[in-house]
Coordinates of C-alpha atoms in Angstrom, one line a residue:
X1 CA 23.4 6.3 -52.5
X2 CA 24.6 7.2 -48.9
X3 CA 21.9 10.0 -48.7
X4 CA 18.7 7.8 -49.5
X5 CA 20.1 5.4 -47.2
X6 CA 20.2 7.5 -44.6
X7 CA 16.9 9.2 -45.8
X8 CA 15.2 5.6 -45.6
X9 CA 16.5 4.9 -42.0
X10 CA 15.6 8.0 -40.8
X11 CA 12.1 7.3 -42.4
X12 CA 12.0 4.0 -40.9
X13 CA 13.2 5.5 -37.1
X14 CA 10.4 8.3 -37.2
X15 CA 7.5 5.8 -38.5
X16 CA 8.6 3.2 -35.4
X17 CA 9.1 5.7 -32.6
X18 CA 5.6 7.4 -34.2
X19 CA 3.5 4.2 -33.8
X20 CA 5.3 3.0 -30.4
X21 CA 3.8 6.2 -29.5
X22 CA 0.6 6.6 -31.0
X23 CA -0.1 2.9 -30.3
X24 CA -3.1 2.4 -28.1
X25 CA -1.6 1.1 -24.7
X26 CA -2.5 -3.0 -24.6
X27 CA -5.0 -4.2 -22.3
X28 CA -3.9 -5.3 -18.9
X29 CA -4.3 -8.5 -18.0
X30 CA -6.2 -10.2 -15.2
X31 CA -5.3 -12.0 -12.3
X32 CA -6.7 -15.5 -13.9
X33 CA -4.1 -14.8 -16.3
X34 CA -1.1 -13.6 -14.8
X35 CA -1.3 -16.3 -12.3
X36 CA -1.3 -18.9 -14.8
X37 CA 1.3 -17.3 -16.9
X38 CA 3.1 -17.0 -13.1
X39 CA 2.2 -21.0 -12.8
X40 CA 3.7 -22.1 -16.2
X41 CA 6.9 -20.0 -16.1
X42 CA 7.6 -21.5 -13.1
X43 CA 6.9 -25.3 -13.4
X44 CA 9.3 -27.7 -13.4
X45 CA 9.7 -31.3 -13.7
X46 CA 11.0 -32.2 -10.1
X47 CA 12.4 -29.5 -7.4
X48 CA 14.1 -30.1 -4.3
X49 CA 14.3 -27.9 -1.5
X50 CA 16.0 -27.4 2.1
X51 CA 15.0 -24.5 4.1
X52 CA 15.0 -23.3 7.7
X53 CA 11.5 -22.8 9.2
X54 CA 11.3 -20.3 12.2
X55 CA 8.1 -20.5 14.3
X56 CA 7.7 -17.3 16.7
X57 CA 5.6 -17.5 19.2
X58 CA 4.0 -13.8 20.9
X59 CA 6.3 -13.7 23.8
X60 CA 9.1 -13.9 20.9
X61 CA 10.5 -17.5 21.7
X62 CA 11.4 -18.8 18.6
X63 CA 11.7 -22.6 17.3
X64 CA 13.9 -24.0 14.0
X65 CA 12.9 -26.8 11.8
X66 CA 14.8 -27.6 9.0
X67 CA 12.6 -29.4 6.3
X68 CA 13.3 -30.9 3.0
X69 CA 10.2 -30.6 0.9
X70 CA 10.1 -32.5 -3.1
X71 CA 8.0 -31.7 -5.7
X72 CA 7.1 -34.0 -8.5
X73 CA 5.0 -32.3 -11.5
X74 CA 3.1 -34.9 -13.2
X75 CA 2.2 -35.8 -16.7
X76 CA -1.6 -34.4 -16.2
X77 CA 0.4 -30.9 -14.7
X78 CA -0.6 -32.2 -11.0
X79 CA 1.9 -31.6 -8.2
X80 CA 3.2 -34.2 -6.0
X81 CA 4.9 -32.9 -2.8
X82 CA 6.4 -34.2 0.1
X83 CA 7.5 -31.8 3.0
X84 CA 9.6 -34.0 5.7
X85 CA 11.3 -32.4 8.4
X86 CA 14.9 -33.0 9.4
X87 CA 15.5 -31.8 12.5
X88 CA 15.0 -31.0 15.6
X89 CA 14.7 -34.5 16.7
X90 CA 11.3 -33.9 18.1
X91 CA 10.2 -33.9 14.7
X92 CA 12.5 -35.5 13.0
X93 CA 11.2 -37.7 9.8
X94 CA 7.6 -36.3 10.3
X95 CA 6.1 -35.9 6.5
X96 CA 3.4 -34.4 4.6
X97 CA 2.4 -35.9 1.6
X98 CA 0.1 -34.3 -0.9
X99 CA -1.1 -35.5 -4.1
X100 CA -2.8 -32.4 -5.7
X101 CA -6.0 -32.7 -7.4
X102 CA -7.9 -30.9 -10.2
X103 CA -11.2 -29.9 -8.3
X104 CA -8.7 -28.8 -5.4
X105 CA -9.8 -31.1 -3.0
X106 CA -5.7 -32.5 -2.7
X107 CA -5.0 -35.7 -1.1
X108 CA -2.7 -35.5 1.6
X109 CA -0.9 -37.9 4.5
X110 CA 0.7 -37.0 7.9
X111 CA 3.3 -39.7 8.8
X112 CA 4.4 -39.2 12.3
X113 CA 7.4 -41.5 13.4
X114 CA 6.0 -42.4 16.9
X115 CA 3.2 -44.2 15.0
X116 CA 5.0 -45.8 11.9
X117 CA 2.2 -45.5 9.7
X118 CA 0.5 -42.3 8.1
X119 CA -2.9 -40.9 8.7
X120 CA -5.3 -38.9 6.2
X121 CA -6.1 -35.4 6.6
X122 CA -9.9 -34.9 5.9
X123 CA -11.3 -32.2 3.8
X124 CA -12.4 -30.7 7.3
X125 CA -8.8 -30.8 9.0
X126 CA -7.1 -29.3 6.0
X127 CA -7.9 -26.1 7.8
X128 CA -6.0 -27.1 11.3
X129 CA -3.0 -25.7 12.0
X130 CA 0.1 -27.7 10.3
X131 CA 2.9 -28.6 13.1
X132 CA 2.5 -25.6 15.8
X133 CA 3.1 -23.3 12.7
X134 CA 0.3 -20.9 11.9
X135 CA 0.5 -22.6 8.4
X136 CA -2.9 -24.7 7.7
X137 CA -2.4 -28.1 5.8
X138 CA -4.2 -26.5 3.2
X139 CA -1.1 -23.9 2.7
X140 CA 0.9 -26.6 2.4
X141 CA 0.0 -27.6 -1.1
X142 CA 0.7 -26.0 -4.5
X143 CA -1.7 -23.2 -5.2
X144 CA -4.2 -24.5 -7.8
X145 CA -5.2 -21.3 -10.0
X146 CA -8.8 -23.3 -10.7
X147 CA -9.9 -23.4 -7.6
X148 CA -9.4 -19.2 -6.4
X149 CA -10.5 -16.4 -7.4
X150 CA -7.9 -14.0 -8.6
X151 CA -8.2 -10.1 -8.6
X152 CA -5.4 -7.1 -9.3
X153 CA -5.6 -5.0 -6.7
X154 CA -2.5 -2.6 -8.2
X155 CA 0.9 -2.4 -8.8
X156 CA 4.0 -2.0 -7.6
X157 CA 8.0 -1.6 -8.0
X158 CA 10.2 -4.6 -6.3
X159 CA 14.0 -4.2 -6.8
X160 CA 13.2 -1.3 -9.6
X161 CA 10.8 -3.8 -11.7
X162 CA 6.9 -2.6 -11.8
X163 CA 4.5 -6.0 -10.7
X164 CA 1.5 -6.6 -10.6
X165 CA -0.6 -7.1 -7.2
X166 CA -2.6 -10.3 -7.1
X167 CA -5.0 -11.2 -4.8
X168 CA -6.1 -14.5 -4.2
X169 CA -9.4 -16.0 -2.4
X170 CA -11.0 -19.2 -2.5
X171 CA -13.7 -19.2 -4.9

């Protein structure tokens, strides 16, 4: 009994190692995909984040901002963010509002304190520089995989696991 046992596993080992080897190696997926695999692994209901932001400037003076930014996913799988900054006090309570769209034209807000009342970014501004940062408005949204046009350029290893190289361009 012991001996077709261990016949039978041994069977079973050699037929699995045989076809893991012999099996024709699956077809890699495109950028389209892997970025909206990338998207849907990584949504989430609501996020908060703090972070420092450090602007350098080309004689190497360098700025801080610390910024709070909230992001609200919504029941048609459209991102909601807010990006306010903290501090210095020079910019302190500033905001960015965006309301992301599906044709990726994204609604979004500057509220600047010293006004007390926000003020839309047009489609043709989104491209202006976001708060002496090199950062457009544009950049400042959630990457909408419809609206770009997604390539893999390669691969390569990042802390010892093999990736993918995307590159993204407006479509």
């Amino acid at each position: 009994m012991e001996i077709r046992a261990s016949v039978a596993l041994s069977t079973l080992a050699l037929t699995v190692a045989f076809v893991l080897t012999w099996a024709p190696v699956a077809p890699a997926q495109t950028g389209p995909e892997i970025m909206q695999k990338y998207r849907a692994i990584h949504r989430v209901k609501d996020e908060e984040e703090q972070f420092v932001l450090r602007i350098v400037s080309a004689s190497g003076a360098t700025k801080e901002r610390r910024v709070v930014r909230w992001t609200l996913n919504g029941p048609d799988n459209l991102d909601k963010l807010l990006i306010r900054f903290l501090a210095p006090r020079d910019v302190e309570n500033t905001a960015l509002l965006t309301w992301e769209a599906k044709d990726g034209n994204d609604d979004q807000w500057l509220y600047l304190p010293a006004t007390k009342k926000p003020k839309r970014i047009a489609a043709s501004g989104k491209k202006n520089r976001f708060m002496g940062t090199d950062f457009s408005y544009e950049d400042m949204r959630t990457e909408n995989p419809a609206v770009n046009r997604y390539t893999v350029s390669g691969s390569e290893s990042v802390d010892g696991q093999d990736c993918w190289v995307v590159e993204s361009v407006p479509a």
